[in-house]
XYZ file of C-alpha atoms in Angstrom:
785
model
C 0.000 0.000 0.000
C 1.249 3.441 -0.921
C 0.437 5.639 2.025
C -0.734 9.055 0.842
C -1.625 12.120 2.895
C -2.841 15.633 2.186
C -2.492 18.336 4.847
C -4.407 21.561 5.217
C -2.390 23.099 8.042
C -3.861 26.601 8.353
C -4.249 27.173 12.104
C -7.977 27.814 11.917
C -9.336 24.355 11.145
C -6.478 21.944 10.551
C -7.321 18.816 8.603
C -5.521 15.898 7.032
C -6.941 13.600 4.356
C -5.284 10.227 3.882
C -5.864 6.861 2.242
C -5.590 4.619 5.261
C -7.111 4.072 8.700
C -5.720 2.355 11.766
C -7.905 -0.482 13.010
C -8.490 -1.179 16.716
C -5.920 -3.970 16.627
C -3.283 -1.583 15.262
C -3.340 -2.877 11.693
C -3.603 -0.409 8.841
C -6.265 -0.622 6.146
C -6.338 1.203 2.831
C -9.473 3.285 2.213
C -10.480 5.817 -0.452
C -10.587 8.701 2.043
C -10.114 9.202 5.773
C -10.339 12.661 7.365
C -8.235 13.406 10.439
C -9.227 16.546 12.324
C -6.366 18.583 13.779
C -8.660 20.838 15.747
C -10.405 24.184 15.414
C -7.916 26.990 16.089
C -5.159 24.381 16.169
C -2.382 24.465 18.740
C 0.937 22.880 19.606
C 1.591 22.259 23.310
C 4.792 21.635 25.213
C 4.594 18.684 27.586
C 7.145 17.193 29.923
C 7.886 14.291 27.597
C 11.438 13.863 26.335
C 10.540 12.561 22.876
C 10.055 15.075 20.054
C 11.113 17.899 22.347
C 7.948 17.347 24.369
C 5.827 18.982 21.636
C 2.405 17.625 20.720
C 0.006 18.884 18.047
C -3.336 17.981 16.515
C -6.482 16.932 18.345
C -4.495 15.664 21.347
C -2.979 19.114 21.828
C -6.398 20.768 21.478
C -7.796 18.941 24.530
C -4.622 19.154 26.632
C -4.585 21.542 29.639
C -1.051 22.728 28.830
C -0.827 26.495 28.465
C -4.470 27.141 29.362
C -3.602 29.499 32.216
C -2.140 29.680 35.706
C -5.238 28.056 37.179
C -3.851 24.780 35.837
C -0.649 25.123 37.811
C 2.761 24.579 36.264
C 1.452 22.929 33.115
C -0.873 25.871 32.519
C 1.949 28.374 31.943
C 1.187 30.427 28.841
C 4.520 29.643 27.155
C 3.476 25.988 26.859
C 0.764 26.608 24.247
C 1.329 27.875 20.688
C -1.288 28.913 18.158
C -0.661 27.274 14.774
C -2.154 30.317 13.037
C 0.374 32.580 14.750
C 3.204 30.173 13.957
C 2.352 30.273 10.249
C 2.377 34.058 10.089
C 5.498 34.533 12.227
C 8.908 32.915 12.175
C 8.032 29.329 13.075
C 10.486 26.788 14.354
C 10.563 23.528 12.402
C 9.936 21.512 15.582
C 6.594 23.242 16.145
C 5.480 22.770 12.550
C 6.547 19.120 12.708
C 4.473 18.574 15.856
C 1.420 20.169 14.216
C 1.752 17.893 11.175
C 2.497 14.719 13.137
C -0.474 15.468 15.383
C -2.673 14.696 12.379
C -0.664 12.096 10.458
C 2.858 10.875 9.728
C 4.806 8.113 7.990
C 3.277 8.608 4.530
C 5.159 7.768 1.375
C 3.824 10.871 -0.348
C 2.560 13.965 1.455
C 1.262 17.306 0.182
C 0.619 20.385 2.329
C -1.241 23.597 1.504
C 0.133 27.126 1.187
C -1.850 30.368 1.127
C -1.592 31.819 -2.372
C -0.525 35.433 -1.840
C 2.683 37.433 -1.598
C 2.855 37.353 2.219
C 3.549 33.603 2.181
C 7.282 33.728 2.742
C 9.911 31.537 1.149
C 11.358 30.862 4.604
C 8.005 29.409 5.698
C 8.017 27.210 2.588
C 11.467 25.858 3.425
C 10.537 25.152 7.039
C 7.295 23.444 6.091
C 9.158 21.173 3.689
C 11.674 20.347 6.399
C 8.833 19.706 8.858
C 7.162 17.321 6.391
C 10.400 15.356 6.123
C 10.736 15.258 9.909
C 7.137 13.990 10.039
C 8.504 10.995 8.095
C 6.963 11.977 4.764
C 9.251 10.294 2.255
C 8.302 12.497 -0.696
C 6.903 15.889 0.417
C 5.448 18.666 -1.732
C 3.915 22.086 -1.031
C 1.001 23.235 -3.202
C -0.975 26.486 -3.218
C -4.503 26.460 -1.743
C -5.930 27.732 -5.012
C -4.396 24.785 -6.874
C -5.574 22.227 -4.308
C -9.112 23.613 -4.448
C -8.948 23.347 -8.241
C -7.692 19.743 -8.087
C -10.673 18.931 -5.855
C -13.007 20.504 -8.414
C -11.310 18.574 -11.240
C -11.835 15.312 -9.380
C -15.526 15.997 -8.694
C -16.109 16.826 -12.373
C -16.757 20.558 -11.971
C -13.980 21.647 -14.349
C -13.063 20.714 -17.915
C -10.174 21.272 -20.317
C -9.114 24.794 -21.370
C -11.324 26.511 -18.826
C -10.108 29.505 -16.882
C -11.089 29.085 -13.264
C -11.233 31.831 -10.663
C -10.461 30.565 -7.162
C -11.473 32.606 -4.134
C -9.933 31.324 -0.917
C -10.878 32.333 2.609
C -7.657 33.147 4.502
C -6.425 34.795 7.691
C -6.584 38.415 6.533
C -9.472 38.274 4.077
C -9.735 36.558 0.714
C -7.297 35.635 -2.017
C -8.235 35.651 -5.689
C -6.389 33.530 -8.222
C -6.890 32.673 -11.891
C -5.781 29.261 -13.166
C -5.969 27.609 -16.561
C -6.924 23.951 -16.910
C -4.514 22.052 -19.171
C -4.744 18.541 -20.516
C -1.423 16.756 -20.195
C -0.217 13.360 -21.375
C 0.786 10.945 -18.657
C 1.679 7.257 -18.980
C -0.292 6.750 -22.177
C -3.331 8.619 -20.889
C -4.193 12.264 -20.225
C -5.037 14.196 -17.089
C -6.280 17.687 -16.362
C -3.855 19.887 -14.456
C -4.055 23.527 -13.271
C -1.550 26.087 -14.542
C -0.637 29.042 -12.314
C 0.829 32.155 -13.992
C 0.947 34.707 -11.182
C 0.746 35.196 -7.421
C -2.757 35.266 -5.961
C -4.082 38.661 -4.904
C -4.892 39.248 -1.234
C -8.079 41.245 -0.601
C -7.861 42.369 3.007
C -11.237 42.274 4.720
C -12.988 41.864 8.054
C -14.184 38.543 6.625
C -10.706 37.143 7.257
C -10.382 34.445 9.915
C -8.310 36.750 12.115
C -11.059 39.391 12.249
C -13.720 36.734 12.770
C -11.638 35.358 15.660
C -11.429 38.804 17.246
C -15.183 39.269 16.978
C -15.786 35.785 18.390
C -13.551 36.494 21.379
C -15.499 39.673 22.101
C -18.696 37.618 22.127
C -17.148 35.042 24.489
C -15.925 37.752 26.892
C -19.364 39.341 26.881
C -20.916 35.984 27.824
C -18.505 35.397 30.736
C -19.462 36.148 34.313
C -15.844 36.830 35.312
C -14.117 40.186 35.569
C -10.872 38.631 34.359
C -10.585 37.301 30.815
C -7.178 35.568 30.580
C -8.755 32.173 31.102
C -10.975 32.731 28.057
C -8.135 33.050 25.558
C -8.234 29.360 24.719
C -11.946 28.691 25.164
C -13.256 26.368 22.463
C -16.105 28.763 21.840
C -13.687 31.257 20.253
C -12.966 28.997 17.314
C -16.451 27.571 16.972
C -18.122 30.980 16.863
C -15.531 32.393 14.440
C -16.082 29.541 11.972
C -19.879 29.383 12.370
C -19.893 26.076 14.260
C -22.560 26.143 16.995
C -20.908 26.957 20.327
C -21.822 24.886 23.372
C -21.503 25.534 27.088
C -18.088 24.564 28.422
C -16.208 24.524 31.677
C -13.175 26.831 31.877
C -10.724 27.329 34.722
C -9.815 30.715 36.140
C -6.342 31.757 37.254
C -7.227 31.136 40.920
C -8.230 27.561 40.204
C -12.002 28.188 40.328
C -14.196 26.806 37.565
C -16.563 28.802 35.392
C -19.333 27.416 33.265
C -19.140 29.502 30.094
C -22.440 29.796 28.224
C -21.523 31.457 24.903
C -24.090 32.467 22.325
C -24.830 29.720 19.795
C -23.614 32.062 17.054
C -22.231 35.560 16.783
C -23.659 38.579 15.022
C -21.880 39.015 11.693
C -24.226 41.605 10.262
C -21.747 44.407 11.084
C -19.026 43.064 8.753
C -18.560 45.529 5.940
C -19.227 44.574 2.333
C -16.418 43.268 0.154
C -15.071 45.509 -2.603
C -16.070 44.584 -6.143
C -14.061 41.635 -7.419
C -15.559 41.645 -10.914
C -12.339 42.922 -12.514
C -10.277 40.237 -10.774
C -12.393 37.382 -12.128
C -13.249 38.820 -15.556
C -13.007 36.145 -18.225
C -13.204 33.208 -15.812
C -15.427 30.334 -16.961
C -16.028 28.994 -13.467
C -15.679 30.533 -9.989
C -14.812 28.437 -6.943
C -15.055 29.511 -3.301
C -13.345 27.527 -0.573
C -13.762 28.278 3.107
C -13.251 26.442 6.376
C -16.337 28.108 7.837
C -19.664 26.452 8.606
C -23.303 27.278 9.031
C -24.327 30.925 9.213
C -20.791 32.269 8.649
C -20.399 30.114 5.555
C -23.745 31.199 4.140
C -23.050 34.875 4.861
C -19.593 34.697 3.275
C -21.017 33.008 0.196
C -23.621 35.747 -0.092
C -21.018 38.522 0.348
C -18.686 37.058 -2.269
C -21.523 36.434 -4.736
C -22.574 40.059 -4.369
C -18.972 41.218 -4.858
C -18.359 39.229 -8.059
C -21.855 39.692 -9.461
C -22.305 36.092 -10.614
C -22.807 32.530 -9.387
C -20.068 30.757 -7.448
C -19.460 27.053 -7.004
C -19.074 26.438 -3.273
C -16.562 23.768 -2.309
C -16.786 21.560 0.776
C -15.052 22.455 4.031
C -12.405 19.752 3.484
C -11.833 20.537 -0.190
C -8.253 21.738 0.258
C -7.231 18.736 2.370
C -8.891 16.347 -0.097
C -7.305 18.232 -2.989
C -3.957 17.698 -1.259
C -4.677 13.963 -1.101
C -5.439 13.946 -4.843
C -2.155 15.795 -5.372
C -0.332 13.112 -3.363
C -1.957 10.425 -5.520
C -0.714 12.169 -8.663
C 2.726 12.609 -7.146
C 2.917 8.881 -6.369
C 1.992 7.993 -9.965
C 4.214 10.725 -11.447
C 1.212 12.372 -13.011
C 1.302 16.171 -13.377
C 0.095 17.825 -10.186
C 0.086 21.381 -11.514
C 2.232 23.818 -13.486
C 3.651 26.905 -11.839
C 5.497 30.047 -12.802
C 8.552 31.177 -10.884
C 8.935 34.743 -9.560
C 11.406 36.688 -11.682
C 14.923 37.292 -10.404
C 17.028 39.797 -12.318
C 20.583 41.077 -12.238
C 22.613 43.754 -14.028
C 25.074 42.977 -16.796
C 27.326 45.322 -18.718
C 26.553 45.649 -22.400
C 27.921 47.986 -25.017
C 26.920 51.502 -24.079
C 25.294 50.824 -20.719
C 24.262 48.410 -18.035
C 21.224 46.286 -18.803
C 18.641 44.312 -16.880
C 19.133 40.554 -17.248
C 16.240 38.252 -16.309
C 17.340 34.918 -14.894
C 13.908 33.285 -15.191
C 11.993 32.702 -18.432
C 8.817 34.659 -17.764
C 6.784 32.589 -20.255
C 7.686 29.203 -18.830
C 5.675 27.252 -16.296
C 7.173 24.287 -14.531
C 5.690 20.987 -13.327
C 5.448 20.783 -9.544
C 8.511 19.229 -7.970
C 10.774 19.885 -10.944
C 13.933 21.987 -10.540
C 14.253 25.016 -12.810
C 17.652 26.316 -13.881
C 18.219 29.529 -15.813
C 18.422 28.502 -19.487
C 20.920 31.265 -20.141
C 23.175 32.444 -17.292
C 24.185 36.048 -16.831
C 27.834 36.479 -17.750
C 29.832 38.716 -15.445
C 33.534 39.213 -14.799
C 35.873 39.602 -11.847
C 38.459 42.221 -12.676
C 42.168 41.635 -12.124
C 43.321 42.531 -8.629
C 39.924 41.909 -7.002
C 39.298 39.424 -4.209
C 35.545 40.131 -4.171
C 32.874 41.470 -6.471
C 29.329 42.786 -6.207
C 26.136 41.493 -7.770
C 22.928 43.500 -7.962
C 19.679 41.558 -7.694
C 15.971 42.235 -8.005
C 13.221 39.839 -6.934
C 9.721 40.129 -8.310
C 8.212 39.829 -4.837
C 10.582 42.302 -3.155
C 9.949 46.030 -3.090
C 13.609 47.093 -3.322
C 16.679 45.570 -5.019
C 19.704 44.324 -3.125
C 23.472 44.304 -3.484
C 25.276 41.074 -2.654
C 29.026 40.811 -2.258
C 30.772 37.597 -3.245
C 34.123 37.110 -1.507
C 36.533 35.001 -3.553
C 39.192 34.751 -0.867
C 42.211 35.504 -3.058
C 43.011 38.300 -5.457
C 42.721 37.181 -9.042
C 45.617 38.100 -11.257
C 43.509 38.497 -14.374
C 39.930 39.140 -15.373
C 37.936 35.997 -14.560
C 34.604 35.285 -16.299
C 31.784 34.097 -14.048
C 28.264 32.878 -14.709
C 25.231 33.674 -12.566
C 22.045 31.634 -12.602
C 19.181 30.528 -10.374
C 17.839 27.127 -9.414
C 14.359 26.811 -7.948
C 11.340 24.548 -7.646
C 7.765 25.870 -7.407
C 6.609 26.533 -3.834
C 9.866 25.168 -2.394
C 11.368 28.173 -0.664
C 14.122 30.514 -1.674
C 15.765 30.220 -5.065
C 19.407 29.215 -5.094
C 21.330 32.081 -6.641
C 24.610 30.627 -7.817
C 27.833 32.017 -9.236
C 30.410 29.776 -10.839
C 33.736 30.286 -12.523
C 35.421 27.417 -14.307
C 38.681 29.336 -14.055
C 38.464 29.427 -10.269
C 37.012 25.943 -10.085
C 34.560 27.030 -7.404
C 30.857 27.722 -7.005
C 29.560 30.518 -4.780
C 26.099 30.837 -3.260
C 24.631 34.339 -3.233
C 22.592 34.984 -0.098
C 19.613 37.237 -0.870
C 18.723 37.591 2.808
C 22.296 38.548 3.667
C 22.517 41.101 0.848
C 22.205 44.816 1.519
C 18.863 46.356 0.639
C 19.291 49.446 -1.538
C 17.293 52.629 -1.077
C 16.471 53.078 -4.757
C 14.272 51.397 -7.315
C 15.677 49.039 -9.948
C 15.257 51.524 -12.811
C 17.109 54.193 -10.823
C 19.914 51.726 -10.174
C 20.209 50.895 -13.871
C 20.304 54.580 -14.703
C 23.270 55.019 -12.399
C 25.211 52.415 -14.378
C 24.989 54.215 -17.696
C 28.656 55.154 -17.528
C 30.379 51.940 -16.512
C 34.095 51.770 -15.868
C 35.901 50.503 -18.977
C 37.042 46.919 -18.955
C 40.692 46.056 -18.362
C 42.103 43.221 -20.476
C 43.063 40.201 -18.413
C 46.739 39.473 -17.889
C 48.221 36.789 -20.125
C 49.255 33.678 -18.247
C 50.640 30.836 -20.350
C 49.621 27.636 -18.619
C 51.834 24.676 -17.830
C 50.918 21.040 -18.387
C 52.339 17.573 -17.924
C 52.322 16.699 -21.658
C 55.583 18.546 -22.244
C 57.206 16.453 -19.530
C 56.087 13.098 -20.882
C 57.580 11.246 -23.831
C 55.626 11.306 -27.073
C 55.935 9.703 -30.521
C 57.730 12.878 -31.570
C 60.520 12.506 -29.050
C 61.670 12.521 -25.452
C 59.735 14.484 -22.863
C 61.346 16.723 -20.298
C 61.449 13.949 -17.682
C 63.627 11.834 -19.973
C 65.775 14.733 -21.161
C 66.528 15.836 -17.610
C 67.561 12.328 -16.612
C 69.743 11.908 -19.699
C 71.509 15.254 -19.322
C 71.797 15.947 -15.621
C 75.175 14.202 -15.268
C 76.217 14.267 -18.898
C 79.587 15.821 -19.685
C 78.184 17.735 -22.652
C 74.585 18.764 -22.073
C 72.212 18.796 -25.025
C 70.996 22.320 -24.324
C 69.263 22.502 -27.710
C 67.038 19.492 -26.983
C 66.215 20.817 -23.517
C 65.460 24.344 -24.773
C 63.349 23.018 -27.626
C 61.296 20.907 -25.227
C 60.794 23.825 -22.852
C 59.689 26.019 -25.767
C 57.283 23.360 -27.093
C 53.596 23.738 -26.266
C 51.850 20.353 -26.579
C 48.173 20.634 -25.860
C 48.575 24.407 -25.605
C 50.613 24.181 -22.401
C 54.311 24.679 -21.716
C 56.425 22.610 -19.353
C 56.648 25.676 -17.087
C 54.021 28.419 -16.944
C 54.827 32.024 -17.782
C 54.549 32.723 -14.043
C 57.220 30.097 -13.392
C 54.910 27.373 -12.084
C 55.620 23.675 -12.561
C 52.793 21.107 -12.929
C 51.843 19.517 -9.613
C 52.394 16.049 -11.079
C 56.158 16.639 -11.409
C 58.090 14.766 -8.741
C 60.742 16.257 -6.460
C 63.510 14.273 -8.122
C 62.797 15.784 -11.526
C 62.694 19.275 -10.051
C 66.043 18.608 -8.398
C 67.536 17.499 -11.748
C 66.104 20.631 -13.382
C 67.692 22.822 -10.709
C 71.093 21.131 -11.172
C 70.906 21.757 -14.910
C 69.971 25.390 -14.255
C 73.179 25.763 -12.245
C 75.191 24.148 -15.042
C 73.563 26.477 -17.587
C 74.376 29.499 -15.435
C 78.002 28.359 -15.199
C 78.164 27.887 -18.965
C 76.727 31.355 -19.671
C 79.142 32.909 -17.172
C 81.971 31.160 -19.003
C 80.655 32.448 -22.327
C 80.371 36.010 -21.078
C 84.079 35.862 -20.294
C 84.806 34.975 -23.901
C 84.680 31.209 -23.518
C 82.938 30.644 -26.838
C 79.640 29.357 -25.492
C 76.596 29.159 -27.818
C 73.102 30.517 -27.169
C 71.305 27.265 -26.341
C 72.065 27.325 -22.614
C 70.714 30.908 -22.623
C 67.563 29.647 -24.370
C 67.215 26.822 -21.852
C 67.197 29.376 -19.036
C 64.810 31.906 -20.601
C 62.199 29.267 -21.516
C 61.681 28.714 -17.812
C 59.967 32.097 -17.799
C 59.809 33.685 -14.334
C 61.351 30.650 -12.737
C 64.606 31.710 -14.383
C 67.161 33.124 -11.885
C 67.138 36.937 -11.703
C 70.833 36.966 -12.648
C 69.823 36.117 -16.228
C 67.679 39.271 -16.470
C 70.734 41.362 -15.584
C 72.830 39.633 -18.257
C 70.179 40.301 -20.903
C 69.844 43.962 -19.953
C 73.628 44.323 -20.194
C 73.523 42.595 -23.592
C 71.084 45.212 -24.929
C 73.722 47.855 -24.225
C 76.287 45.870 -26.280
C 74.078 45.244 -29.284
C 75.960 47.684 -31.511
C 79.551 47.026 -30.441
C 79.172 43.266 -30.101
C 78.512 40.588 -27.482
C 80.543 37.449 -26.630
C 77.517 35.082 -26.868
C 74.900 36.881 -28.959
C 77.038 37.141 -32.064
C 74.507 36.880 -34.895
C 71.560 39.066 -35.855
C 69.022 36.344 -35.086
C 70.409 36.003 -31.565
C 69.021 39.411 -30.612
C 65.477 38.060 -30.773
C 66.522 35.828 -27.878
C 67.979 38.802 -26.013
C 64.781 40.863 -26.215
C 62.124 38.179 -26.124
C 64.043 36.251 -23.480
C 64.001 39.243 -21.172
C 60.263 39.683 -21.843
C 59.804 36.108 -20.676
C 61.974 36.125 -17.552
C 61.600 39.634 -16.067
C 60.312 38.881 -12.588
C 60.490 42.096 -10.573
C 59.642 45.765 -10.977
C 63.270 46.861 -11.000
C 64.092 44.714 -14.049
C 60.813 45.717 -15.742
C 61.479 49.428 -15.180
C 65.003 49.181 -16.594
C 63.740 47.249 -19.623
C 60.944 49.735 -20.308
C 63.338 52.702 -20.032
C 65.888 51.072 -22.351
C 63.259 50.319 -25.011
C 61.647 53.758 -24.715
C 65.121 55.291 -24.846
C 65.124 54.453 -28.549
C 63.048 56.351 -31.084
C 60.097 54.244 -32.194
C 61.184 54.248 -35.832
C 64.224 52.080 -34.995
C 62.202 49.462 -33.089
C 62.123 45.999 -34.643
C 58.908 44.014 -34.473
C 60.604 40.826 -33.178
C 62.781 42.693 -30.667
C 61.618 45.927 -29.038
C 57.938 45.451 -29.973
C 57.932 41.834 -28.793
C 59.745 42.599 -25.526
C 57.389 45.470 -24.647
C 54.360 43.376 -25.622
C 55.495 40.537 -23.360
C 56.104 42.860 -20.413
C 52.800 44.730 -20.626
C 50.654 41.694 -21.367
C 52.137 39.210 -18.877
C 53.154 41.279 -15.873
C 50.846 42.521 -13.141
C 53.219 45.396 -12.368
C 54.758 46.494 -15.679
C 51.700 48.536 -16.871
C 51.806 50.438 -13.571
C 55.336 51.650 -14.387
C 54.226 53.618 -17.453
C 53.561 57.336 -17.510
C 51.057 58.979 -19.827
C 53.965 60.074 -21.990
C 55.176 56.473 -22.202
C 51.684 55.326 -23.174
C 51.485 57.816 -26.016
C 54.893 56.789 -27.378
C 54.001 53.106 -27.318
C 50.645 53.882 -28.966
C 52.514 55.632 -31.799
C 54.579 52.489 -32.349
C 51.379 50.420 -32.443
C 49.911 52.772 -35.052
C 53.085 52.512 -37.102
C 53.099 48.702 -37.094
C 49.420 48.509 -38.031
C 50.055 50.935 -40.885
C 53.149 49.083 -42.118
C 51.290 45.785 -42.369
C 48.448 47.105 -44.547
C 48.434 45.329 -47.889
C 50.995 42.735 -46.705
C 50.736 39.073 -45.790
C 50.786 40.095 -42.093
C 53.733 37.850 -41.267
C 55.282 40.746 -39.268
C 52.103 41.553 -37.398
C 51.783 39.085 -34.532
C 53.163 41.308 -31.740
C 51.341 44.525 -32.678
C 47.863 43.419 -31.411
C 49.488 42.010 -28.258
C 51.271 45.297 -27.629
C 48.053 47.255 -28.153
C 45.990 45.132 -25.746
C 48.882 45.059 -23.262
C 48.959 48.857 -23.429
C 45.238 48.988 -22.565
C 46.115 47.352 -19.277
C 47.379 50.792 -18.211
C 43.766 51.257 -17.132
C 44.854 49.698 -13.836
C 46.466 53.117 -13.278
C 43.948 55.330 -15.101
C 40.627 53.437 -15.250
C 39.089 55.611 -17.974
C 42.196 55.943 -20.147
C 42.458 54.846 -23.763
C 38.693 54.619 -24.300
C 37.356 55.450 -27.753
C 35.306 58.618 -27.656
C 37.021 59.781 -24.484
C 40.721 59.653 -25.375
C 42.181 61.019 -28.665
C 44.877 58.341 -28.752
C 42.191 55.660 -28.407
C 40.276 57.221 -31.300
C 43.363 56.920 -33.516
C 43.989 53.365 -32.414
C 40.362 52.382 -33.090
C 40.435 53.896 -36.598
C 43.707 52.057 -37.278
C 42.212 48.738 -36.138
C 39.090 49.277 -38.233
C 41.254 50.072 -41.256
C 43.243 46.876 -40.709
C 40.042 44.811 -40.438
C 38.858 46.187 -43.785
C 42.242 45.394 -45.326
C 42.243 41.854 -43.957
C 38.875 41.187 -45.572
C 40.473 41.555 -48.990
C 40.191 38.289 -50.937
C 43.996 37.972 -51.201
C 44.413 37.835 -47.442
C 42.228 34.866 -46.456
C 44.815 33.296 -44.158
C 45.623 36.353 -42.008
C 41.937 37.250 -42.092
C 41.058 33.943 -40.423
C 43.738 34.563 -37.773
C 43.182 38.194 -36.946
C 39.738 39.591 -37.886
C 37.824 38.134 -34.924
C 40.652 39.071 -32.570
C 40.741 42.641 -33.863
C 36.976 42.957 -33.479
C 37.444 42.065 -29.815
C 40.348 44.532 -29.599
C 37.864 47.193 -30.765
C 35.542 46.153 -27.938
C 38.403 46.676 -25.494
C 39.161 50.104 -26.978
C 35.522 50.991 -26.334
C 35.898 49.812 -22.742
C 33.457 46.981 -23.391
C 35.701 43.963 -23.618
C 33.956 40.655 -23.082
C 36.780 38.198 -23.694
C 38.991 37.867 -20.608
C 41.292 35.563 -22.594
C 41.874 37.993 -25.451
C 45.638 38.162 -24.926
C 45.823 34.375 -24.831
C 43.814 34.232 -28.068
C 46.236 36.674 -29.677
C 49.196 34.624 -28.479
C 47.656 31.342 -29.602
C 46.643 32.859 -32.940
C 50.242 33.570 -33.889
C 51.949 30.755 -35.717
C 54.668 30.143 -33.159
C 54.019 32.309 -30.073
C 57.372 33.439 -28.689
C 59.929 33.085 -31.507
C 63.568 33.598 -30.525
C 65.445 31.560 -33.117
């Protein structure tokens, strides 16, 4: 037997509907329907029992003396009795909700509980109710709106048919809610079923007809009927609930605070003629084919409410039974157990702000047209794409929720400063009527997922449109620093030859080291990754012994270069071996290369041929590892007039420094920036009409130069900076030239990259890996031979 249960936990007349009964001998028997009353004006009481925290709910709690007043002694203390209605509108503890549910029924395989369908039903309450259902031993729990459960009841009794629009009016604590649902026919297991579709939040019509106002009026009637001057002992009189719901009140015995008994003789019913008329609801239900009214009330109150609502809507209403919501919840549990559609629901919109060309824009994370089957998890079909700028260890996200009056600003703390712009994706995950949406941020680069806490975010004192307006002038983007990754492939042997592991072992104690083979392997990039990263990192898989052999060979290479600098006739391969270790290379090598630049004209003992000077300049661009070396290199290059720069030497060295270093762009002055920009313009101009074989470092230098925005955030932006305007026109001219039919090969390499360079010049870059794309787009990356 599949045990199914539907709960209508409302605090006014709690009811459960289930498909089994317990026989006198303790056995369980399956039945079509069994109603379990939780009590009128339901309560949870705290007893002295140790199990379940001593909390008891349901009918047993209703008749217990706990919390009824000081006349009952210690057990009568007021803090021992809790109103379920007050729990549901406050900040309820899960243990109290669990007791209220278990007081009616527990241990069902599938359980569905009701939720009031209006905006005051909080997501926190939803989460706690779901947790309470699980703690009540409901294996598969689900929350469903009252309007939907009432509609499911009407579907089952044949009142509704396919494609109808049904208006559901529900009697709730503070008045009435009005909801419109559409009846869909859905396929299920070779058959079809009718299922409600919900497209918006129900509207709350506040009124004195609400249960809370009826309860207040009932209490006044009970106090008037009492013979006592004190009224504390009347707070929990059964007559309060019976009168409020229209159930005939009967005489009852109540106990005063001094221990005396009073026989309370309440009126059989209360006067409801003074309740003001409802406002017209005709506009709310316009176009509905059928109107349903569900209420927990009885007798005269039920009849009067029906009359008031009929007058308000101006048409006939189908009145549902008092247990319609609980029975509808049981039908929902049956569907859930058979995996039939229960209902379809919309999700409240959650929006964020993304930067687009020209301005910030609203980005909706939920498809407003989509409705989701109950119990299914929704995930944003298209995430918002954001970026963490270089140097940040945290970033802000702006959020708007459809049900919240004001937007909020959440701060995501990464924990470490990123050394380049990191792309991140933002999306939401949520199930209908299942509490707060999960707002998630993920970056594959960081390998971590962050949860954005709406409740912990700061509420802003401006509307969403005002916030968007304030973002019309966003800070320009800053291109991400180029980091050339390392990987284990370069260390392993391949069909093409020995890997670095093998070469290190072969050469570490060899009399004559094969520096060429070692340098060539270090400069190889299998799988797009070097043996050592441009930051000097070694793959984690490399063992300590191999690192030790590498270090011994570094010392031998240093000795050989020292010997060569003294005129010992050493070649350039040991130099190459050192520089292809990037920033892991000893700082001494940077000093040698800077000294070599000064000897370029009069001659150098190692760098004796013209091609060797590519190694001198590009090698320094690779290995420069501190600001002092970078500053000297920048000054030496800028000490030459730009017309004598060579594209594989000065241009390449400056491009490497500005694109790869966190600190080098910060060493430039505005004057330096303008001089470098002139060289960029010259190289772009010189390549027009060519095969673009001498072009690979010019785009890298340009994008590296834009990283000066770490110093001046709004520098070099087209439309704001004259130099940027010239650079943008030059790039556009080059793009047009590349589209010439004779330049198909360079066009394929550079057009898309240059279009993204234009985005960066406009301060609207969207590719954090642009410098890596430029580097990878060149035929051979760093070329020093």
